[in-house]
């Protein structure tokens, strides 16, 4: 008897970020890693993203797998789909290039962003339909691809894809991509009487559309999903209505990329056994670079200067923790964003140059060095859907100090209750500074610090379990 070979499930991850191709934040890390882990579990996962004028894109070889056109109002745009030839990421990577729209340097920040994202989604579905490629699952990441579940079901041009399972993941519900109804003219033809799926409070809201039209949707931690039921920037009622489709799946980290033993960006590699020596060497290197005293505890912040991250509190936190401890600690900040925060921090740098240093900009290399060299990582977040920084920090033996919210609730229990980090409840510099002082006590006990370091470096934040949970969702009837 001939044994029937079961074909692997085909999943297309649709996203505007993917590490190492184009990264702005955690979305890239997740989309870059998840397919790799899903492939290990027997799923044929692939990534489709826009083409960017970025080093990774320039440095690799591609073949054109599709050359066609889409129409938006009076314009006809060429669509090229380029497949990276050697699967260097461990899975198939497809870049969608639309000259004039998807051929830019940056991921975000353009005046015609809504048009760009509509075109991306349109182009992907046009390619798949034209080439008769019918995946088992289209996994849509964040609002940028949130119209796909609608388009698959209600655009006659994509009839071929009707019924394909769509999964939506909310990496950050603060951003919903709302746009004026005029923008509906840029959409591919759709069943006009289905307009209600696009609308939320009189505007097109792609995140709301994703939640309404997908088969299942997820948030990147259970803690965050629970919060979204209460407050989701106006979408909480919708999320409650759609609760049967809602799931919280915590992100993992790519333990191949984030491994202090092999990370080429570090000054000195180390593992659990050599952590004390290794971290000391990395700290000394970092302190030397930033003219800080390596004998003092080093607290770091890495992230976007945005309200969600509590970055507006950083100046107050820096000033108070240095003055109130009479300069017993150092703080190092890496980030960029809100210009006002950047300027205030620059001024503080002048005033507190002995204990405070900073670097503005997005610097992947430096971020790794900081995770390795710091003693504590600060995350004063107001909103943190999952948060990856705390997990990277722990893998590198750095103790996280976090505001108890979203994914931080799921990953950082306090030392006082048997956990391995420090957390506090109220968002504000008072509680943050208090936690920083608690950490100072901890730092005073070498034995406790060393113990904690070893424990956190051993915690399992890998993708294995969460990758499986997504697959279970893909298979759900
Ligand atoms: P976000 O809300 O920004 O996506 P996450 O915690 O999910 O937050 O992910 C942030 C990712 O971006 C981490 O990999 C972090 O190290 C990285 N990151 C943030 N800001 C910077 C920066 N200025 N330089 C380098 N890496 C950064």
Tab-separated table of C-alpha atoms and ligand atoms in Angstrom:
chain	number	residue	atom	x	y	z
A	1	UNK	CA	0.000	0.000	0.000
A	2	UNK	CA	1.320	3.452	-0.869
A	3	UNK	CA	1.518	5.597	2.225
A	4	UNK	CA	0.069	9.050	1.673
A	5	UNK	CA	2.614	11.705	2.565
A	6	UNK	CA	1.046	14.477	4.578
A	7	UNK	CA	1.899	17.877	3.165
A	8	UNK	CA	3.124	20.376	5.728
A	9	UNK	CA	0.809	23.213	6.640
A	10	UNK	CA	1.747	26.364	4.712
A	11	UNK	CA	1.697	29.596	6.699
A	12	UNK	CA	2.484	33.042	5.353
A	13	UNK	CA	3.447	35.611	7.973
A	14	UNK	CA	2.547	39.067	6.667
A	15	UNK	CA	4.399	41.897	8.377
A	16	UNK	CA	6.093	45.220	7.690
A	17	UNK	CA	9.028	44.363	9.999
A	18	UNK	CA	11.234	41.284	10.257
A	19	UNK	CA	14.644	40.981	11.904
A	20	UNK	CA	17.272	41.224	10.473
A	21	UNK	CA	15.749	42.659	7.291
A	22	UNK	CA	14.071	45.712	8.824
A	23	UNK	CA	13.625	46.306	12.552
A	24	UNK	CA	12.033	49.119	14.499
A	25	UNK	CA	10.998	47.153	17.582
A	26	UNK	CA	9.752	43.863	18.947
A	27	UNK	CA	7.497	43.127	15.972
A	28	UNK	CA	10.631	42.508	13.906
A	29	UNK	CA	12.125	40.167	16.483
A	30	UNK	CA	8.944	38.116	16.682
A	31	UNK	CA	8.363	37.819	12.943
A	32	UNK	CA	12.056	37.063	12.428
A	33	UNK	CA	12.079	34.213	14.934
A	34	UNK	CA	8.626	32.590	15.028
A	35	UNK	CA	8.741	31.047	11.510
A	36	UNK	CA	12.116	29.497	12.289
A	37	UNK	CA	10.694	27.716	15.312
A	38	UNK	CA	7.518	26.749	13.459
A	39	UNK	CA	9.595	25.139	10.742
A	40	UNK	CA	11.266	22.990	13.384
A	41	UNK	CA	7.761	21.836	14.307
A	42	UNK	CA	6.977	20.780	10.754
A	43	UNK	CA	5.069	23.844	9.530
A	44	UNK	CA	6.151	25.445	6.277
A	45	UNK	CA	6.237	29.037	7.559
A	46	UNK	CA	7.295	31.913	5.294
A	47	UNK	CA	7.544	35.668	5.668
A	48	UNK	CA	6.194	38.270	3.243
A	49	UNK	CA	7.133	41.898	3.828
A	50	UNK	CA	7.675	45.139	1.908
A	51	UNK	CA	10.959	45.782	0.109
A	52	UNK	CA	13.183	48.375	1.835
A	53	UNK	CA	16.326	50.122	0.800
A	54	UNK	CA	18.291	48.534	3.650
A	55	UNK	CA	21.632	46.719	3.963
A	56	UNK	CA	20.146	43.232	4.359
A	57	UNK	CA	18.101	43.696	1.205
A	58	UNK	CA	21.080	44.990	-0.775
A	59	UNK	CA	23.444	42.293	0.434
A	60	UNK	CA	21.437	39.207	-0.559
A	61	UNK	CA	20.399	37.589	-3.811
A	62	UNK	CA	16.815	37.476	-5.032
A	63	UNK	CA	14.781	35.988	-7.820
A	64	UNK	CA	11.633	37.629	-9.186
A	65	UNK	CA	8.740	35.249	-8.598
A	66	UNK	CA	5.996	37.640	-9.651
A	67	UNK	CA	5.794	40.690	-11.878
A	68	UNK	CA	2.367	42.278	-12.167
A	69	UNK	CA	0.270	45.371	-11.553
A	70	UNK	CA	-2.238	46.752	-9.100
A	71	UNK	CA	-4.508	49.765	-9.561
A	72	UNK	CA	-5.133	52.438	-6.941
A	73	UNK	CA	-7.564	55.164	-8.033
A	74	UNK	CA	-6.036	56.565	-11.227
A	75	UNK	CA	-2.632	55.004	-10.785
A	76	UNK	CA	-1.277	51.703	-11.930
A	77	UNK	CA	1.652	50.413	-9.876
A	78	UNK	CA	4.052	47.685	-10.821
A	79	UNK	CA	4.298	44.882	-8.249
A	80	UNK	CA	7.402	42.757	-8.009
A	81	UNK	CA	7.680	39.880	-5.569
A	82	UNK	CA	11.286	38.935	-4.872
A	83	UNK	CA	12.242	35.714	-3.147
A	84	UNK	CA	15.506	35.584	-1.256
A	85	UNK	CA	17.408	32.827	-3.087
A	86	UNK	CA	19.157	30.901	-0.343
A	87	UNK	CA	16.703	30.943	2.589
A	88	UNK	CA	19.445	32.455	4.732
A	89	UNK	CA	16.975	33.123	7.538
A	90	UNK	CA	15.974	29.476	7.739
A	91	UNK	CA	12.655	30.072	5.960
A	92	UNK	CA	11.439	31.577	2.689
A	93	UNK	CA	11.502	35.363	2.633
A	94	UNK	CA	9.495	37.317	0.068
A	95	UNK	CA	9.844	41.056	-0.476
A	96	UNK	CA	7.107	43.006	-2.196
A	97	UNK	CA	8.464	45.896	-4.201
A	98	UNK	CA	6.171	48.561	-5.618
A	99	UNK	CA	8.240	51.307	-7.258
A	100	UNK	CA	7.040	54.652	-5.942
A	101	UNK	CA	5.370	53.160	-2.856
A	102	UNK	CA	7.239	50.205	-1.364
A	103	UNK	CA	10.845	51.043	-2.150
A	104	UNK	CA	11.816	53.326	0.722
A	105	UNK	CA	14.568	53.591	3.340
A	106	UNK	CA	12.405	53.468	6.471
A	107	UNK	CA	9.546	51.317	7.700
A	108	UNK	CA	7.360	54.099	9.096
A	109	UNK	CA	6.875	57.824	9.033
A	110	UNK	CA	5.787	58.617	5.487
A	111	UNK	CA	2.862	60.927	4.686
A	112	UNK	CA	1.315	58.265	2.430
A	113	UNK	CA	1.726	55.427	4.930
A	114	UNK	CA	-1.947	54.365	4.745
A	115	UNK	CA	-1.712	54.101	0.989
A	116	UNK	CA	1.540	52.158	1.293
A	117	UNK	CA	0.074	49.590	3.683
A	118	UNK	CA	-3.116	49.157	1.623
A	119	UNK	CA	-0.966	48.624	-1.459
A	120	UNK	CA	1.186	46.044	0.346
A	121	UNK	CA	-1.838	43.991	1.395
A	122	UNK	CA	-3.448	44.339	-2.028
A	123	UNK	CA	-0.229	43.314	-3.778
A	124	UNK	CA	0.286	40.214	-1.612
A	125	UNK	CA	-3.225	38.934	-2.238
A	126	UNK	CA	-3.019	39.796	-5.924
A	127	UNK	CA	0.213	37.810	-6.222
A	128	UNK	CA	-1.141	34.777	-4.352
A	129	UNK	CA	-4.421	34.783	-6.302
A	130	UNK	CA	-2.764	35.249	-9.696
A	131	UNK	CA	-0.232	32.503	-9.070
A	132	UNK	CA	-2.871	30.219	-7.549
A	133	UNK	CA	-0.928	29.926	-4.293
A	134	UNK	CA	-3.367	29.000	-1.557
A	135	UNK	CA	-1.712	28.856	1.865
A	136	UNK	CA	-3.403	27.161	4.802
A	137	UNK	CA	-3.009	30.247	6.970
A	138	UNK	CA	-2.377	33.946	6.487
A	139	UNK	CA	-0.955	35.220	9.759
A	140	UNK	CA	-1.371	39.007	9.917
A	141	UNK	CA	0.835	40.980	12.282
A	142	UNK	CA	-0.509	44.289	13.625
A	143	UNK	CA	-2.774	46.780	11.898
A	144	UNK	CA	-0.477	47.172	8.881
A	145	UNK	CA	-1.807	43.860	7.607
A	146	UNK	CA	-5.161	44.049	9.395
A	147	UNK	CA	-7.197	44.563	6.223
A	148	UNK	CA	-6.120	41.202	4.806
A	149	UNK	CA	-8.808	39.148	6.629
A	150	UNK	CA	-11.413	41.510	5.157
A	151	UNK	CA	-9.914	41.524	1.659
A	152	UNK	CA	-9.716	37.721	1.539
A	153	UNK	CA	-13.420	37.390	2.253
A	154	UNK	CA	-14.933	40.446	0.606
A	155	UNK	CA	-12.856	41.414	-2.437
A	156	UNK	CA	-14.061	39.603	-5.561
A	157	UNK	CA	-10.586	39.730	-7.109
A	158	UNK	CA	-9.302	37.403	-4.396
A	159	UNK	CA	-12.104	34.845	-4.713
A	160	UNK	CA	-9.421	32.161	-5.031
A	161	UNK	CA	-8.317	32.824	-1.440
A	162	UNK	CA	-11.780	32.900	0.108
A	163	UNK	CA	-11.935	30.645	3.134
A	164	UNK	CA	-8.199	30.681	3.830
A	165	UNK	CA	-7.756	30.858	7.579
A	166	UNK	CA	-6.637	34.255	8.849
A	167	UNK	CA	-4.984	34.845	12.216
A	168	UNK	CA	-4.376	38.366	13.519
A	169	UNK	CA	-1.771	39.174	16.146
A	170	UNK	CA	-1.904	42.397	18.139
A	171	UNK	CA	1.673	43.333	18.974
A	172	UNK	CA	0.608	46.804	19.984
A	173	UNK	CA	-3.007	47.951	20.202
A	174	UNK	CA	-1.977	51.580	20.703
A	175	UNK	CA	-1.461	51.830	16.961
A	176	UNK	CA	-4.557	51.090	14.900
A	177	UNK	CA	-3.855	52.793	11.563
A	178	UNK	CA	-7.171	54.652	11.444
A	179	UNK	CA	-7.817	56.613	8.268
A	180	UNK	CA	-10.442	58.746	6.667
A	181	UNK	CA	-13.164	56.995	4.684
A	182	UNK	CA	-11.817	58.692	1.554
A	183	UNK	CA	-8.990	56.147	1.712
A	184	UNK	CA	-11.482	53.424	0.779
A	185	UNK	CA	-10.844	54.580	-2.800
A	186	UNK	CA	-7.356	53.103	-2.484
A	187	UNK	CA	-8.677	49.668	-1.553
A	188	UNK	CA	-9.074	46.857	-4.055
A	189	UNK	CA	-12.732	46.463	-5.152
A	190	UNK	CA	-14.833	45.160	-2.257
A	191	UNK	CA	-18.457	44.248	-1.626
A	192	UNK	CA	-19.789	47.704	-0.777
A	193	UNK	CA	-22.464	46.404	1.613
A	194	UNK	CA	-19.691	44.933	3.777
A	195	UNK	CA	-18.369	48.417	4.583
A	196	UNK	CA	-19.325	47.973	8.231
A	197	UNK	CA	-16.377	45.610	8.716
A	198	UNK	CA	-14.020	48.454	7.855
A	199	UNK	CA	-15.628	51.060	10.057
A	200	UNK	CA	-15.080	51.950	13.680
A	201	UNK	CA	-16.504	55.229	14.921
A	202	UNK	CA	-16.779	56.764	11.464
A	203	UNK	CA	-13.275	55.933	10.288
A	204	UNK	CA	-11.591	53.000	8.653
A	205	UNK	CA	-9.804	51.183	11.443
A	206	UNK	CA	-7.582	48.325	10.184
A	207	UNK	CA	-7.001	46.890	13.661
A	208	UNK	CA	-10.757	46.777	14.300
A	209	UNK	CA	-11.225	45.198	10.865
A	210	UNK	CA	-8.665	42.542	11.700
A	211	UNK	CA	-10.438	41.696	14.952
A	212	UNK	CA	-13.830	41.541	13.245
A	213	UNK	CA	-12.834	39.541	10.177
A	214	UNK	CA	-10.062	37.130	11.195
A	215	UNK	CA	-10.753	33.584	12.343
A	216	UNK	CA	-8.779	33.999	15.574
A	217	UNK	CA	-6.781	36.830	17.047
A	218	UNK	CA	-4.027	36.919	19.601
A	219	UNK	CA	-2.278	39.419	21.832
A	220	UNK	CA	1.399	38.898	22.620
A	221	UNK	CA	0.825	37.962	26.259
A	222	UNK	CA	-2.062	36.812	28.415
A	223	UNK	CA	-1.535	39.798	30.709
A	224	UNK	CA	-1.928	42.201	27.784
A	225	UNK	CA	-4.984	40.415	26.395
A	226	UNK	CA	-6.662	40.729	29.783
A	227	UNK	CA	-5.894	44.458	29.806
A	228	UNK	CA	-7.255	44.908	26.270
A	229	UNK	CA	-10.672	43.759	27.462
A	230	UNK	CA	-10.685	46.768	29.793
A	231	UNK	CA	-8.856	49.361	27.700
A	232	UNK	CA	-7.837	49.127	24.079
A	233	UNK	CA	-7.833	52.701	22.798
A	234	UNK	CA	-11.542	52.506	22.044
A	235	UNK	CA	-11.626	48.900	20.831
A	236	UNK	CA	-12.340	47.288	24.207
A	237	UNK	CA	-16.049	46.765	23.456
A	238	UNK	CA	-15.211	45.132	20.154
A	239	UNK	CA	-12.677	42.869	21.837
A	240	UNK	CA	-15.285	41.877	24.411
A	241	UNK	CA	-17.801	41.109	21.650
A	242	UNK	CA	-15.239	38.968	19.857
A	243	UNK	CA	-13.934	37.302	23.007
A	244	UNK	CA	-14.413	33.777	21.661
A	245	UNK	CA	-11.690	34.410	19.112
A	246	UNK	CA	-9.276	36.033	21.586
A	247	UNK	CA	-6.108	34.335	22.840
A	248	UNK	CA	-3.014	35.475	24.727
A	249	UNK	CA	0.227	33.891	23.505
A	250	UNK	CA	3.429	35.157	25.042
A	251	UNK	CA	6.324	35.962	22.731
A	252	UNK	CA	9.500	33.972	22.995
A	253	UNK	CA	13.014	35.085	22.260
A	254	UNK	CA	15.339	33.822	19.593
A	255	UNK	CA	17.860	32.024	21.757
A	256	UNK	CA	20.193	31.573	18.791
A	257	UNK	CA	20.470	35.317	18.213
A	258	UNK	CA	20.367	36.190	21.914
A	259	UNK	CA	23.005	34.001	23.478
A	260	UNK	CA	25.764	35.583	25.604
A	261	UNK	CA	27.963	32.604	24.867
A	262	UNK	CA	28.033	33.171	21.099
A	263	UNK	CA	26.865	36.778	20.611
A	264	UNK	CA	29.485	38.387	18.363
A	265	UNK	CA	28.475	41.870	19.430
A	266	UNK	CA	29.702	41.418	23.011
A	267	UNK	CA	33.066	42.513	24.316
A	268	UNK	CA	33.490	39.122	25.992
A	269	UNK	CA	31.296	36.045	25.700
A	270	UNK	CA	30.138	34.195	28.794
A	271	UNK	CA	27.778	31.509	30.044
A	272	UNK	CA	26.189	30.742	33.389
A	273	UNK	CA	29.433	29.373	34.787
A	274	UNK	CA	31.514	32.338	33.670
A	275	UNK	CA	28.797	34.970	34.140
A	276	UNK	CA	30.444	36.919	36.957
A	277	UNK	CA	33.683	37.357	35.108
A	278	UNK	CA	32.011	37.871	31.725
A	279	UNK	CA	29.548	40.465	32.911
A	280	UNK	CA	32.284	42.321	34.749
A	281	UNK	CA	34.378	42.533	31.579
A	282	UNK	CA	31.421	43.747	29.525
A	283	UNK	CA	30.510	46.278	32.184
A	284	UNK	CA	34.033	47.640	32.331
A	285	UNK	CA	34.104	47.977	28.578
A	286	UNK	CA	30.772	49.799	28.550
A	287	UNK	CA	31.701	52.095	31.439
A	288	UNK	CA	34.975	52.905	29.767
A	289	UNK	CA	33.152	53.848	26.547
A	290	UNK	CA	30.754	56.121	28.421
A	291	UNK	CA	33.170	57.422	31.080
A	292	UNK	CA	31.295	55.890	33.997
A	293	UNK	CA	32.740	54.368	37.147
A	294	UNK	CA	32.461	50.538	36.775
A	295	UNK	CA	32.456	50.043	40.548
A	296	UNK	CA	28.963	51.480	40.817
A	297	UNK	CA	25.846	49.512	39.867
A	298	UNK	CA	24.831	50.166	36.279
A	299	UNK	CA	21.141	50.659	35.475
A	300	UNK	CA	20.148	50.800	31.819
A	301	UNK	CA	17.161	51.673	29.673
A	302	UNK	CA	16.839	50.615	26.030
A	303	UNK	CA	13.834	51.601	23.989
A	304	UNK	CA	11.689	53.996	22.058
A	305	UNK	CA	11.167	57.377	23.692
A	306	UNK	CA	7.397	57.042	23.747
A	307	UNK	CA	4.717	57.508	26.399
A	308	UNK	CA	3.925	53.772	26.425
A	309	UNK	CA	7.488	53.036	27.471
A	310	UNK	CA	7.281	55.621	30.256
A	311	UNK	CA	10.174	57.436	28.568
A	312	UNK	CA	8.813	60.854	29.564
A	313	UNK	CA	9.512	59.840	33.181
A	314	UNK	CA	13.155	59.071	32.481
A	315	UNK	CA	14.509	62.580	33.163
A	316	UNK	CA	12.803	62.647	36.552
A	317	UNK	CA	13.921	59.091	37.311
A	318	UNK	CA	17.529	59.916	36.380
A	319	UNK	CA	17.659	63.132	38.395
A	320	UNK	CA	15.995	61.714	41.483
A	321	UNK	CA	17.762	58.387	41.637
A	322	UNK	CA	21.164	60.008	41.305
A	323	UNK	CA	20.550	62.823	43.772
A	324	UNK	CA	18.587	60.780	46.312
A	325	UNK	CA	21.314	58.121	46.453
A	326	UNK	CA	24.114	60.718	46.496
A	327	UNK	CA	25.466	59.382	43.230
A	328	UNK	CA	25.647	55.740	44.335
A	329	UNK	CA	24.601	54.434	40.939
A	330	UNK	CA	25.049	54.976	37.229
A	331	UNK	CA	22.383	55.153	34.553
A	332	UNK	CA	22.883	54.528	30.844
A	333	UNK	CA	20.121	55.192	28.327
A	334	UNK	CA	19.932	54.076	24.709
A	335	UNK	CA	16.976	55.213	22.660
A	336	UNK	CA	15.384	57.751	20.420
A	337	UNK	CA	11.981	59.205	19.660
A	338	UNK	CA	10.221	62.181	21.203
A	339	UNK	CA	12.572	65.161	20.596
A	340	UNK	CA	11.557	66.863	23.834
A	341	UNK	CA	12.645	63.842	25.863
A	342	UNK	CA	15.865	63.657	23.865
A	343	UNK	CA	16.637	67.323	24.624
A	344	UNK	CA	15.845	67.075	28.323
A	345	UNK	CA	18.093	64.026	28.623
A	346	UNK	CA	20.890	65.838	26.791
A	347	UNK	CA	20.676	68.654	29.335
A	348	UNK	CA	20.729	66.161	32.206
A	349	UNK	CA	23.797	64.582	30.719
A	350	UNK	CA	25.613	67.919	31.120
A	351	UNK	CA	24.488	68.226	34.707
A	352	UNK	CA	25.024	64.602	35.838
A	353	UNK	CA	27.872	63.554	33.557
A	354	UNK	CA	29.571	61.596	36.372
A	355	UNK	CA	26.649	59.203	36.827
A	356	UNK	CA	24.591	59.469	33.688
A	357	UNK	CA	25.335	58.680	30.053
A	358	UNK	CA	23.248	58.216	26.980
A	359	UNK	CA	23.344	57.408	23.304
A	360	UNK	CA	20.665	58.583	20.952
A	361	UNK	CA	19.596	56.496	17.991
A	362	UNK	CA	18.866	52.933	17.070
A	363	UNK	CA	21.953	50.790	17.708
A	364	UNK	CA	21.498	47.040	17.643
A	365	UNK	CA	25.137	46.390	18.438
A	366	UNK	CA	25.216	48.681	21.460
A	367	UNK	CA	21.928	47.272	22.753
A	368	UNK	CA	23.507	43.810	23.004
A	369	UNK	CA	26.511	45.252	24.807
A	370	UNK	CA	24.219	46.963	27.290
A	371	UNK	CA	22.164	43.836	28.004
A	372	UNK	CA	25.464	42.129	28.792
A	373	UNK	CA	27.185	44.903	30.733
A	374	UNK	CA	24.366	46.355	32.844
A	375	UNK	CA	23.417	45.136	36.300
A	376	UNK	CA	19.768	46.201	36.053
A	377	UNK	CA	17.414	47.020	33.189
A	378	UNK	CA	14.716	49.623	33.739
A	379	UNK	CA	11.299	49.306	32.113
A	380	UNK	CA	8.976	51.999	33.522
A	381	UNK	CA	6.347	51.145	30.873
A	382	UNK	CA	2.796	52.397	31.005
A	383	UNK	CA	1.829	49.828	28.386
A	384	UNK	CA	3.907	46.775	27.509
A	385	UNK	CA	2.118	44.237	25.295
A	386	UNK	CA	4.818	41.644	25.873
A	387	UNK	CA	8.183	43.308	26.174
A	388	UNK	CA	11.235	41.515	24.926
A	389	UNK	CA	13.871	43.614	26.666
A	390	UNK	CA	13.258	42.025	30.056
A	391	UNK	CA	13.712	38.564	28.561
A	392	UNK	CA	16.908	39.529	26.723
A	393	UNK	CA	18.166	41.122	29.926
A	394	UNK	CA	17.536	37.993	31.977
A	395	UNK	CA	19.197	35.755	29.404
A	396	UNK	CA	22.252	38.005	29.737
A	397	UNK	CA	22.121	37.905	33.552
A	398	UNK	CA	20.765	41.437	33.988
A	399	UNK	CA	18.014	41.922	36.541
A	400	UNK	CA	14.884	43.665	35.232
A	401	UNK	CA	13.117	46.433	37.167
A	402	UNK	CA	9.674	46.730	35.627
A	403	UNK	CA	6.317	48.352	36.020
A	404	UNK	CA	3.837	45.544	36.572
A	405	UNK	CA	1.850	45.637	33.319
A	406	UNK	CA	1.007	43.519	30.240
A	407	UNK	CA	3.640	40.963	29.388
A	408	UNK	CA	5.854	42.171	32.222
A	409	UNK	CA	3.298	40.656	34.593
A	410	UNK	CA	3.740	37.304	32.871
A	411	UNK	CA	7.524	37.328	32.887
A	412	UNK	CA	8.895	39.281	35.874
A	413	UNK	CA	7.789	38.205	39.345
A	414	UNK	CA	9.290	40.204	42.226
A	415	UNK	CA	12.148	38.835	44.339
A	416	UNK	CA	10.016	39.453	47.419
A	417	UNK	CA	7.510	36.837	46.200
A	418	UNK	CA	9.941	34.213	45.006
A	419	UNK	CA	10.603	35.835	41.635
A	420	UNK	CA	13.768	37.025	39.987
A	421	UNK	CA	13.266	40.700	39.225
A	422	UNK	CA	11.818	43.820	40.787
A	423	UNK	CA	8.439	45.180	39.925
A	424	UNK	CA	6.132	47.973	41.022
A	425	UNK	CA	2.513	48.725	40.342
A	426	UNK	CA	1.877	52.421	39.796
A	427	UNK	CA	3.263	54.142	36.723
A	428	UNK	CA	5.217	57.116	37.926
A	429	UNK	CA	8.712	58.134	38.900
A	430	UNK	CA	8.031	57.804	42.661
A	431	UNK	CA	7.580	54.058	42.461
A	432	UNK	CA	10.282	53.651	39.833
A	433	UNK	CA	12.841	55.441	42.021
A	434	UNK	CA	11.763	53.374	44.998
A	435	UNK	CA	12.360	50.166	43.013
A	436	UNK	CA	15.755	51.481	41.904
A	437	UNK	CA	16.679	51.983	45.562
A	438	UNK	CA	15.505	48.467	46.393
A	439	UNK	CA	17.799	47.203	43.663
A	440	UNK	CA	20.660	49.095	45.264
A	441	UNK	CA	20.228	46.996	48.421
A	442	UNK	CA	20.257	43.875	46.334
A	443	UNK	CA	23.453	45.005	44.651
A	444	UNK	CA	24.987	45.321	48.107
A	445	UNK	CA	24.822	41.555	48.520
A	446	UNK	CA	27.241	40.016	46.063
A	447	UNK	CA	26.080	36.531	46.935
A	448	UNK	CA	22.430	37.299	46.241
A	449	UNK	CA	23.258	39.101	42.994
A	450	UNK	CA	25.363	36.218	41.746
A	451	UNK	CA	22.683	33.687	42.666
A	452	UNK	CA	19.949	35.655	40.976
A	453	UNK	CA	22.058	36.137	37.874
A	454	UNK	CA	22.540	32.415	37.476
A	455	UNK	CA	18.864	31.698	38.010
A	456	UNK	CA	17.633	34.229	35.460
A	457	UNK	CA	20.157	33.141	32.857
A	458	UNK	CA	18.694	29.660	33.166
A	459	UNK	CA	15.040	30.651	32.693
A	460	UNK	CA	13.386	29.334	29.564
A	461	UNK	CA	11.947	32.106	27.384
A	462	UNK	CA	12.458	30.240	24.133
A	463	UNK	CA	9.865	30.106	21.380
A	464	UNK	CA	9.194	26.363	21.503
A	465	UNK	CA	6.030	26.482	23.596
A	466	UNK	CA	4.520	29.603	22.042
A	467	UNK	CA	5.295	28.442	18.498
A	468	UNK	CA	3.300	25.300	19.323
A	469	UNK	CA	0.431	27.352	20.720
A	470	UNK	CA	0.166	29.267	17.447
A	471	UNK	CA	0.119	26.022	15.499
A	472	UNK	CA	-2.694	24.715	17.696
A	473	UNK	CA	-4.599	27.875	16.806
A	474	UNK	CA	-3.913	27.420	13.090
A	475	UNK	CA	-5.438	23.946	13.327
A	476	UNK	CA	-8.473	24.967	15.366
A	477	UNK	CA	-11.742	24.123	13.592
B	1	LIG	P1	8.540	47.689	21.181
B	1	LIG	O1	7.251	48.153	21.751
B	1	LIG	O2	9.466	48.833	20.908
B	1	LIG	O3	8.395	46.783	20.024
B	1	LIG	P2	9.736	45.399	22.552
B	1	LIG	O4	10.221	45.219	23.942
B	1	LIG	O5	8.724	44.415	22.072
B	1	LIG	O6	9.236	46.893	22.381
B	1	LIG	O7	10.990	45.289	21.574
B	1	LIG	C1	11.980	46.237	21.538
B	1	LIG	C2	13.133	45.717	20.703
B	1	LIG	O8	13.785	46.836	20.106
B	1	LIG	C3	14.189	45.002	21.507
B	1	LIG	O9	14.860	44.080	20.665
B	1	LIG	C4	15.137	46.141	21.897
B	1	LIG	O10	16.423	45.678	22.222
B	1	LIG	C5	15.131	46.938	20.614
B	1	LIG	N1	15.426	48.363	20.741
B	1	LIG	C6	14.599	49.344	21.158
B	1	LIG	N2	15.206	50.541	21.080
B	1	LIG	C7	16.458	50.306	20.614
B	1	LIG	C8	17.578	51.152	20.295
B	1	LIG	N3	17.524	52.456	20.458
B	1	LIG	N4	18.686	50.567	19.813
B	1	LIG	C9	18.740	49.226	19.644
B	1	LIG	N5	17.736	48.388	19.921
B	1	LIG	C10	16.594	48.913	20.383
